[in-house]
mmCIF file of C-alpha atoms in Angstrom:
data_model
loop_
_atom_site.group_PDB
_atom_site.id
_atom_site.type_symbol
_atom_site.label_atom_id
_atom_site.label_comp_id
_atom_site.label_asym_id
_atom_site.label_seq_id
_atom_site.Cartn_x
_atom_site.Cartn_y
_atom_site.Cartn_z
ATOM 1 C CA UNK U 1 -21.868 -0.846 227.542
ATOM 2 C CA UNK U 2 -23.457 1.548 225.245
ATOM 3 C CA UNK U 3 -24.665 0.988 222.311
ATOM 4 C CA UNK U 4 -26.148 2.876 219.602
ATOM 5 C CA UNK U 5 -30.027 4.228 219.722
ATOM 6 C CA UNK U 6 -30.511 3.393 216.202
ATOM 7 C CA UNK U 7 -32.185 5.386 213.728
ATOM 8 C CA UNK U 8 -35.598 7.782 213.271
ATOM 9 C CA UNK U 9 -37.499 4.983 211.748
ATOM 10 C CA UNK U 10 -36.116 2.328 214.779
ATOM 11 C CA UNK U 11 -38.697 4.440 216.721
ATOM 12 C CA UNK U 12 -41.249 2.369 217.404
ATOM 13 C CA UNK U 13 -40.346 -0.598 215.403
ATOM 14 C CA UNK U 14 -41.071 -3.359 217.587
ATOM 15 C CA UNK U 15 -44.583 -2.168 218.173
ATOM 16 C CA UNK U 16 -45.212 -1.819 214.313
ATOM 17 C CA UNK U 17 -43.537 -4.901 213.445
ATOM 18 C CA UNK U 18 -46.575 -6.682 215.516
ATOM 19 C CA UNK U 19 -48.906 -4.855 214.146
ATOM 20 C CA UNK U 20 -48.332 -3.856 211.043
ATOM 21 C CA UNK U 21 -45.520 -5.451 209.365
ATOM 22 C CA UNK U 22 -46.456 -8.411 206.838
ATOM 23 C CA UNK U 23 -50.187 -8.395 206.768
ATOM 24 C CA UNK U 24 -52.285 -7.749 203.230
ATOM 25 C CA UNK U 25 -50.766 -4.214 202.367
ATOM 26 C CA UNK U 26 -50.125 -2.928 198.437
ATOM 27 C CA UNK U 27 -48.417 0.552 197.655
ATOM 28 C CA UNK U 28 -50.289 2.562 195.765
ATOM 29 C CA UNK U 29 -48.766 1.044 192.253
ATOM 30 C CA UNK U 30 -48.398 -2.201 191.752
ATOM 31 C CA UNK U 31 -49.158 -4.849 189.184
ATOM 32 C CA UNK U 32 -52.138 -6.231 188.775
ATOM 33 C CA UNK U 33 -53.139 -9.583 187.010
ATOM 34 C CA UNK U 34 -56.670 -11.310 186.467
ATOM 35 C CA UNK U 35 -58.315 -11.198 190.210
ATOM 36 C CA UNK U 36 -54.151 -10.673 191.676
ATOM 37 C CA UNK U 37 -52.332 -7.523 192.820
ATOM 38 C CA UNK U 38 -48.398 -7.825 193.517
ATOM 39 C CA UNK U 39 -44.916 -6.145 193.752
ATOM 40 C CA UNK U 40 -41.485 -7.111 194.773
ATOM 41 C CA UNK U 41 -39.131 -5.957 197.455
ATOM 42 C CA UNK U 42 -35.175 -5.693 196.843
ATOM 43 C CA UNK U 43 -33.008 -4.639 199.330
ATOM 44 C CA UNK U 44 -28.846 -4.691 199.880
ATOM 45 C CA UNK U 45 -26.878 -3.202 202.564
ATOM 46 C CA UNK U 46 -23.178 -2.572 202.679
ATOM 47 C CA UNK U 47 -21.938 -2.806 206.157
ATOM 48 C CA UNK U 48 -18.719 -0.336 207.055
ATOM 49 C CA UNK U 49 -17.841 1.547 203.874
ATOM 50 C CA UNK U 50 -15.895 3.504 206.167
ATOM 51 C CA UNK U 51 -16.120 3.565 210.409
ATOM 52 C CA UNK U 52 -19.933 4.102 211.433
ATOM 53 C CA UNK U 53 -21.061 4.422 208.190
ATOM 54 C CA UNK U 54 -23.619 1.744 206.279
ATOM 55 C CA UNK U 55 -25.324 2.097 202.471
ATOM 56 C CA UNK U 56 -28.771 0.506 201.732
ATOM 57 C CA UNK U 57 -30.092 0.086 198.634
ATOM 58 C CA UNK U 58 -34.190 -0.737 198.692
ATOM 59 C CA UNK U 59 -36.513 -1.235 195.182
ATOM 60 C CA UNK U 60 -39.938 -2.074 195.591
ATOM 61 C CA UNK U 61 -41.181 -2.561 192.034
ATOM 62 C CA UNK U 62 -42.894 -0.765 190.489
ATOM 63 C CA UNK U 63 -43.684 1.475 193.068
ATOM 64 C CA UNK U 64 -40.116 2.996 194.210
ATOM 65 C CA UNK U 65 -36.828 2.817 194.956
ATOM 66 C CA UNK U 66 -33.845 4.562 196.796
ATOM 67 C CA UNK U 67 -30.351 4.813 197.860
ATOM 68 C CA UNK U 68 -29.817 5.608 201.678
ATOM 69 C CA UNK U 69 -26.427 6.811 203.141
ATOM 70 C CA UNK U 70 -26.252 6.242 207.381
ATOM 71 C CA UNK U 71 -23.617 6.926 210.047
ATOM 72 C CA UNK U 72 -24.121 5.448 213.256
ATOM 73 C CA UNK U 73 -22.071 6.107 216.209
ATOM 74 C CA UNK U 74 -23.086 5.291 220.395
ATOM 75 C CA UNK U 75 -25.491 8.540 220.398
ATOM 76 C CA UNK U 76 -26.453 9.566 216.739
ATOM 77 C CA UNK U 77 -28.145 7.853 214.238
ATOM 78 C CA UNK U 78 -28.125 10.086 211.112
ATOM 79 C CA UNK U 79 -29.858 9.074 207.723
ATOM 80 C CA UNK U 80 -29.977 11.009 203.789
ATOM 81 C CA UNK U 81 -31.244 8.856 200.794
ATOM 82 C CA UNK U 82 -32.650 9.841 197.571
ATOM 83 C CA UNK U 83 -35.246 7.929 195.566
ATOM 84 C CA UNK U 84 -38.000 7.785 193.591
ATOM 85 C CA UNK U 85 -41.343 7.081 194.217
ATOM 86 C CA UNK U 86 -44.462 6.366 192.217
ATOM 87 C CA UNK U 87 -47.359 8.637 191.917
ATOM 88 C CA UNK U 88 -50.232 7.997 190.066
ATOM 89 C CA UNK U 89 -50.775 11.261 188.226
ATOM 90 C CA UNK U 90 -46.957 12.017 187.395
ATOM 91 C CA UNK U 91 -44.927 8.629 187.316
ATOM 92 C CA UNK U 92 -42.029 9.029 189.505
ATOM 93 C CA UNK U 93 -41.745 11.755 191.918
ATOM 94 C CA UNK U 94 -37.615 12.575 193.212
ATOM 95 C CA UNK U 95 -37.777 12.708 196.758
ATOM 96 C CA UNK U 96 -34.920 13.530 199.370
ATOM 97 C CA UNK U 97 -35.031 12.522 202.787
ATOM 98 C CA UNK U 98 -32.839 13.347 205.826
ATOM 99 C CA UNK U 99 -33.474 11.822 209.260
ATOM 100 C CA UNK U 100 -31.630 12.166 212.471
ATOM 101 C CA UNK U 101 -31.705 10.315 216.145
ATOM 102 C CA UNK U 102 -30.053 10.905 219.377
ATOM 103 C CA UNK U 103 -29.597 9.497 222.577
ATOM 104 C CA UNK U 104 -29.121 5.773 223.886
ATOM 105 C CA UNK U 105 -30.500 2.415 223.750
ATOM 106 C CA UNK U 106 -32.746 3.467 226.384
ATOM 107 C CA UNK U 107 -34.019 6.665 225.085
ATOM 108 C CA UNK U 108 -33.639 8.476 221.927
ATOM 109 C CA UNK U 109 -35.166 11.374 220.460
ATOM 110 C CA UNK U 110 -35.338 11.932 216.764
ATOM 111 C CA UNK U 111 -36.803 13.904 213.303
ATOM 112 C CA UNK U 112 -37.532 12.959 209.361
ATOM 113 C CA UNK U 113 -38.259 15.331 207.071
ATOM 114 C CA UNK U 114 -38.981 14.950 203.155
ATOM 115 C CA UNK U 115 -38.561 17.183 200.455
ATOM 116 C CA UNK U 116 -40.831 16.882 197.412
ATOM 117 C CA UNK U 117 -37.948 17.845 194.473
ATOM 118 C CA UNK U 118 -40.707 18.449 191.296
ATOM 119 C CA UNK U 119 -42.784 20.332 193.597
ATOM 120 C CA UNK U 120 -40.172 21.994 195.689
ATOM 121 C CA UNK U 121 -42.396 21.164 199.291
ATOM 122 C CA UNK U 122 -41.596 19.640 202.525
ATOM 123 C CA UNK U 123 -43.323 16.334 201.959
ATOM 124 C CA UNK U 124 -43.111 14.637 205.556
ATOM 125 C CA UNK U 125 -42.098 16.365 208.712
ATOM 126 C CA UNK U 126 -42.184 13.738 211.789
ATOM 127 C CA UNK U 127 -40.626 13.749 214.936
ATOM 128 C CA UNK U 128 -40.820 11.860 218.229
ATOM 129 C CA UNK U 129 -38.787 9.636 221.015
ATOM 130 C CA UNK U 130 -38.633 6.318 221.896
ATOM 131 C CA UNK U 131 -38.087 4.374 225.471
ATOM 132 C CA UNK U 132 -36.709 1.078 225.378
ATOM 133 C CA UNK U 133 -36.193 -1.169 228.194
ATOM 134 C CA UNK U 134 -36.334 -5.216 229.630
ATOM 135 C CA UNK U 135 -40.433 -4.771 230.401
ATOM 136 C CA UNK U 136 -41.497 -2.204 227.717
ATOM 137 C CA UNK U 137 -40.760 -0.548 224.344
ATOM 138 C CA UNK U 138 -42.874 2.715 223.959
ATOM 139 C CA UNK U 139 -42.876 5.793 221.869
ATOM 140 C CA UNK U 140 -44.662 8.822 220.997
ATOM 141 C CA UNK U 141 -44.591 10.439 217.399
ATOM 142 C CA UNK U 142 -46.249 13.306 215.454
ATOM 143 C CA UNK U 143 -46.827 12.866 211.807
ATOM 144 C CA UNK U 144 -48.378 14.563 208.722
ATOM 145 C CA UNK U 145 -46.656 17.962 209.653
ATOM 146 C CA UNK U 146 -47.558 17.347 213.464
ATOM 147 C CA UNK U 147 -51.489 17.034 212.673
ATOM 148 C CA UNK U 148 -51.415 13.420 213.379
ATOM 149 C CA UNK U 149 -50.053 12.083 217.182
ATOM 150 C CA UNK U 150 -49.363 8.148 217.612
ATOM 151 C CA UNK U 151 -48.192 6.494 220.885
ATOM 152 C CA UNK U 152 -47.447 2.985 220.782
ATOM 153 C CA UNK U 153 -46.081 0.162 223.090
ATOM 154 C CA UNK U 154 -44.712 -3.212 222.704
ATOM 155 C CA UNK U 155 -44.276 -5.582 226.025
ATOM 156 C CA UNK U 156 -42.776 -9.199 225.346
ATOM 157 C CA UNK U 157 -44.262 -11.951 227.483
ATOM 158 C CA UNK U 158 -42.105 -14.786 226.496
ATOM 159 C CA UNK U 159 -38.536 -14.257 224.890
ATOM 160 C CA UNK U 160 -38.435 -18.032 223.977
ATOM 161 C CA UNK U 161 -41.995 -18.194 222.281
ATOM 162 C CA UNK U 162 -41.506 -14.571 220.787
ATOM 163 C CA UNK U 163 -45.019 -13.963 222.693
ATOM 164 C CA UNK U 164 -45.721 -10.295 222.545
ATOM 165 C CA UNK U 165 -48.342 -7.761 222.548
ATOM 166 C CA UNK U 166 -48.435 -4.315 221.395
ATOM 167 C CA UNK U 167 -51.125 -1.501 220.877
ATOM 168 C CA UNK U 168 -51.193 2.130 219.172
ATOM 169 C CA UNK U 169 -53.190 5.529 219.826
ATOM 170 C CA UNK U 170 -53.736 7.346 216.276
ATOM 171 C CA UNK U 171 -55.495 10.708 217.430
ATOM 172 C CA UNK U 172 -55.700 13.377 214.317
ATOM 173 C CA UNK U 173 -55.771 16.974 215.644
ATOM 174 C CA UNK U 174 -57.269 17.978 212.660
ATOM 175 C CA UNK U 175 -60.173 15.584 212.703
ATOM 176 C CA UNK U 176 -60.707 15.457 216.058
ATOM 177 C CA UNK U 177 -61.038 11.660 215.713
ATOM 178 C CA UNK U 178 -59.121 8.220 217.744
ATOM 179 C CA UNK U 179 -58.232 4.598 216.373
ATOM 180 C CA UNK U 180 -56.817 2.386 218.104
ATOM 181 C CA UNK U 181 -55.212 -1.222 217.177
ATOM 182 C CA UNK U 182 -54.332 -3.722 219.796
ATOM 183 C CA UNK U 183 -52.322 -7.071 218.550
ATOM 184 C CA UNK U 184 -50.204 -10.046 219.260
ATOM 185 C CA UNK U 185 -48.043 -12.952 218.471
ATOM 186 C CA UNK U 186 -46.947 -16.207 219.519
ATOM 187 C CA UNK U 187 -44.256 -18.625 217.927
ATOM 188 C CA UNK U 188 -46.012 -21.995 217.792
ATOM 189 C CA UNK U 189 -42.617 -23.370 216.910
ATOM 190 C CA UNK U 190 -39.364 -22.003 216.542
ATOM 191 C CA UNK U 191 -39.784 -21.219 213.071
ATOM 192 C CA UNK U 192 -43.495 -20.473 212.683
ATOM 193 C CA UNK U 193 -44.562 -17.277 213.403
ATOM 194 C CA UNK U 194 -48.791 -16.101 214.330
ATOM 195 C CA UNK U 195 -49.942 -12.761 214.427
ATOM 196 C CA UNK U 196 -53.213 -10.990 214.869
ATOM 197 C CA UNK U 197 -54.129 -7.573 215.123
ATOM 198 C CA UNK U 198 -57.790 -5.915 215.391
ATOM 199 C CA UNK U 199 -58.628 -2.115 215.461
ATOM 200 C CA UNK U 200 -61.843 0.257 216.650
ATOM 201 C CA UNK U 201 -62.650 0.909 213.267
ATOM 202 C CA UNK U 202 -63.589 -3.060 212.752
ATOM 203 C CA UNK U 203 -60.723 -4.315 210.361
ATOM 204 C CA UNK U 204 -58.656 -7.368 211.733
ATOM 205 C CA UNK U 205 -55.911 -8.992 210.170
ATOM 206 C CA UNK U 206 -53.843 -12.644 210.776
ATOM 207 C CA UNK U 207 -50.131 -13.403 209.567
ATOM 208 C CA UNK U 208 -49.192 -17.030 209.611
ATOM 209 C CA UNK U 209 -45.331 -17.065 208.759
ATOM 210 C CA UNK U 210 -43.180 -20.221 208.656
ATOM 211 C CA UNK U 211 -39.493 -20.177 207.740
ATOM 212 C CA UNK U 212 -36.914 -22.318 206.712
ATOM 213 C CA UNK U 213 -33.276 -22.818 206.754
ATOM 214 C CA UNK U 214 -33.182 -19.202 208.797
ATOM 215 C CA UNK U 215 -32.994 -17.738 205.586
ATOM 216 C CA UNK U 216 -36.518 -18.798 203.448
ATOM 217 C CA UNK U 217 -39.946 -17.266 204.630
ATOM 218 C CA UNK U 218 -43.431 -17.336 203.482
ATOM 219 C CA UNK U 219 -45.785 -15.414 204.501
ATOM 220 C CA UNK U 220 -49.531 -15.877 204.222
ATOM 221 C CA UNK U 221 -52.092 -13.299 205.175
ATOM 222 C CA UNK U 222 -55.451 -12.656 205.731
ATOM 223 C CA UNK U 223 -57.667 -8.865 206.219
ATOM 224 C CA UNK U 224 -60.878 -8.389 206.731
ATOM 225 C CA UNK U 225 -62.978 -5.243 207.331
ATOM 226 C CA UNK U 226 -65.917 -5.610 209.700
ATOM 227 C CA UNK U 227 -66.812 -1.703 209.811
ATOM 228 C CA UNK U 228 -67.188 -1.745 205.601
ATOM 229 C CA UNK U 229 -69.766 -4.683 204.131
ATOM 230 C CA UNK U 230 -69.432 -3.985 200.697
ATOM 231 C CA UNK U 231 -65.651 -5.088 200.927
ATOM 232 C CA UNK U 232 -64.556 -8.462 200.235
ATOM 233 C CA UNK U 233 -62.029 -10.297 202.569
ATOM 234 C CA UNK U 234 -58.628 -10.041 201.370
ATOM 235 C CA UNK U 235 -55.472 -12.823 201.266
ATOM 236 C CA UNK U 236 -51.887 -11.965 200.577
ATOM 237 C CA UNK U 237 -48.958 -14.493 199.942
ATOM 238 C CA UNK U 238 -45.028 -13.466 200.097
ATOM 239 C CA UNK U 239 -41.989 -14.834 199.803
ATOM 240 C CA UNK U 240 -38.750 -13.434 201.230
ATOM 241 C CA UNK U 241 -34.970 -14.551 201.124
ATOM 242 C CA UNK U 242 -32.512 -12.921 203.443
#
């Protein structure tokens, strides 16, 4: 049976989610109290408005928000929203974004693109593919207007412990420069959740996430950059309910 390949930002995801996904990260506004930086995440989806098509609604405050439209079928995964998002200099910037997939669940290959409204500029142009199967997740993308090329790949050791590991190539064309970040995780239990990630340019990062009830997580991370001394260590609590 068929199913569907997803959509542009799917590319990838398993990979990122091990590597990226819940460690100590702040958009560029957020509040800020005493020695404490934080922001909250909303989200609601609408399944089946009408055959193959889903709404999401996502609000990270105060740093954006947006409304995202996507129709889904066995080959095409096809994506608009509109939002705002925060910048520093002018407030909130309108932004439009359209994103398309194709293929299967085995491989897919897929663009984004971003339009800038105020400015009237293509703001993000990606594209790349993904390969899915039993033994290994990989995928290739080009970002920042194709200057930037990433390759990433996610193998899972043990279905039952959710033991994985995963690894991206960041190589920017314009630079002429390489990073890459290797990670893993392990479920000690069934509802505690260790990760640990460490790149070449000598930052590392831990996740320790337990939940509860299947529906109640928190989240407690930890950053540290080995390649910059005058930095201090950072630590990052969350708290998510699904």
């Amino acid at each position: 049976m068929i199913s569907s390949p997803g959509i542009y930002f799917d590319i990838g995801k398993k990979a990122k989610g091990v590597l990226h996904k819940d460690y100590v990260q702040q958009p560029p506004i957020h509040f800020h109290y005493q020695f404490m930086d934080w922001n909250m995440d909303l989200a609601c989806q609408v399944e089946e408005i009408v055959p193959g098509f889903k709404s999401l609604f996502k609000c990270t405050i105060p740093d954006s928000g947006k409304v995202e439209l996507r129709y889904l079928n066995n080959f095409i995964g096809i994506t608009g929203c509109i939002g705002l998002r925060g910048n520093i200099e002018r407030g909130y910037d309108p932004v439009l974004n359209f994103s398309g997939l194709i293929g299967t669940s085995l491989l897919s290959l897929g663009a984004n693109v971003a339009f800038d409204i105020p400015t009237r500029t293509i703001d993000k142009l990606n594209a790349g593919f993904n390969f899915k199967s039993s033994f290994l997740d990989a995928s290739l993308t080009m970002h920042d207007r194709f200057d930037t090329l990433k390759a990433t790949c996610y193998h899972e050791v043990n279905p039952l412990t959710k033991t994985a590991i995963a690894a991206e190539v960041k190589y920017s064309l314009s630079m002429k420069e390489t990073g890459v970040t290797i990670g893993a995780q392990h479920a000690i239990f069934p509802q505690t959740l260790v990760k640990a990630r460490f790149d070449t340019s000598g930052n590392a990062g831990a996740v320790i996430q337990q939940g509860f009830w299947q529906r109640f997580f928190i989240t407690m991370a930890g950053e540290v950059d080995f390649g910059d001394q005058t930095t201090h260590p950072k630590v990052g609590v969350s708290m998510a309910l699904k």
